[in-house]
Amino acid sequence: MTFVSDQTLAVSADPSFEKRPSIFAGGGQTIDHVFRAGLIASGALVLVVLGAILFQLFIGGWPIIAADGLSFFTSSDWNPVTDRYGAVVMLYGTVVTAVIAVVIGVPVSFGITFFLTEVAPVGARRTIGTAIQLLAAVPSIIFGMWGFFVVAPLMAEWVEPVLGAVLGPIPVLGILFSGAPMGTGVLTAGLILALMIVPFMSAMFVEIIESVPPVLKEAAYGVGSTTSEVFRHISMPYGRTALVGGMMLGLGRALGETMAVTFVIGNANRIKASLFAPGASIASTIANEFPEAGPGSLKLNALLELGFALFVISFLVLALARWLVRSRLD
């Protein structure tokens, strides 16, 4: 049975009710069109800005490609005196430090996630979670200064000598841990980057694992699974797509980091097999060399081409992430 109030009956009985114009008559479609146009413009603005950045980097770096060809990406020379520039050292340092950061940061992030979601009591979970969020808010230059004055001396005095003594004699692998412990180098830069991306990945991993339906975990516990087994066989497979995205986000952050790496990588334009040796990344080279690059100089063109290369590397990482996510969805 439907109940209709007397007020509703009175309004419907009013002969002038249907003749009254609605405040939404015609205006609703106009608002929808304006809103739709605003959304399209917002999306188009992102593409325009992205294209403008890519175009400016490509045009700015084209003279170095016209002068040296693709040898710019295969040469290790970087000599402003003779106007000879090569990007191999920077490409190598960028990729190696990012890989070190991910290799160290991903297991640590999973360990933090396991502790916060499965082991820690509620009070400790909130406290540690807040501390991780605060760590993510620390500016990168603070990480760089701390790495230079605190981490680098510790690496030179304690960590690198131990790694050299333990891993140095191992065939092939020992090459990466040979040489004099210098403190500032590729390994230290990778470690600082790992500390910087751990808060981001941990926060994302925690949100992903907490989104797993409780019924799946309860069913696993019901058949006798342990906490670690539920985490490995239920939670992680359920959120593997988002977890891969979180890893790639951390990798992207490590690839583009500038100031922290500039402080601790050593800024040496040479490639050494040892991770203890100083090196250079694309971001650190741009930060160090850009103030001395005059307008219209070949050095400025080389730096812009390095920026273009970093843009391409970041794009490839994003494409790889999307491919990995799609392959898991399929």
Coordinates of C-alpha atoms in Angstrom, one line a residue, residues 16 83 138 145 164 174 190-191 234 299:
S16 CA -1.0 25.6 -12.4
D83 CA 83.0 19.5 -25.8
V138 CA 61.2 13.9 5.0
M145 CA 72.8 15.2 4.0
G164 CA 84.5 -7.1 0.9
G174 CA 83.2 -10.7 -5.6
G190 CA 71.3 2.7 -3.7
L191 CA 71.0 2.2 0.1
I234 CA 46.3 -15.7 0.2
K299 CA 76.9 21.1 -22.8

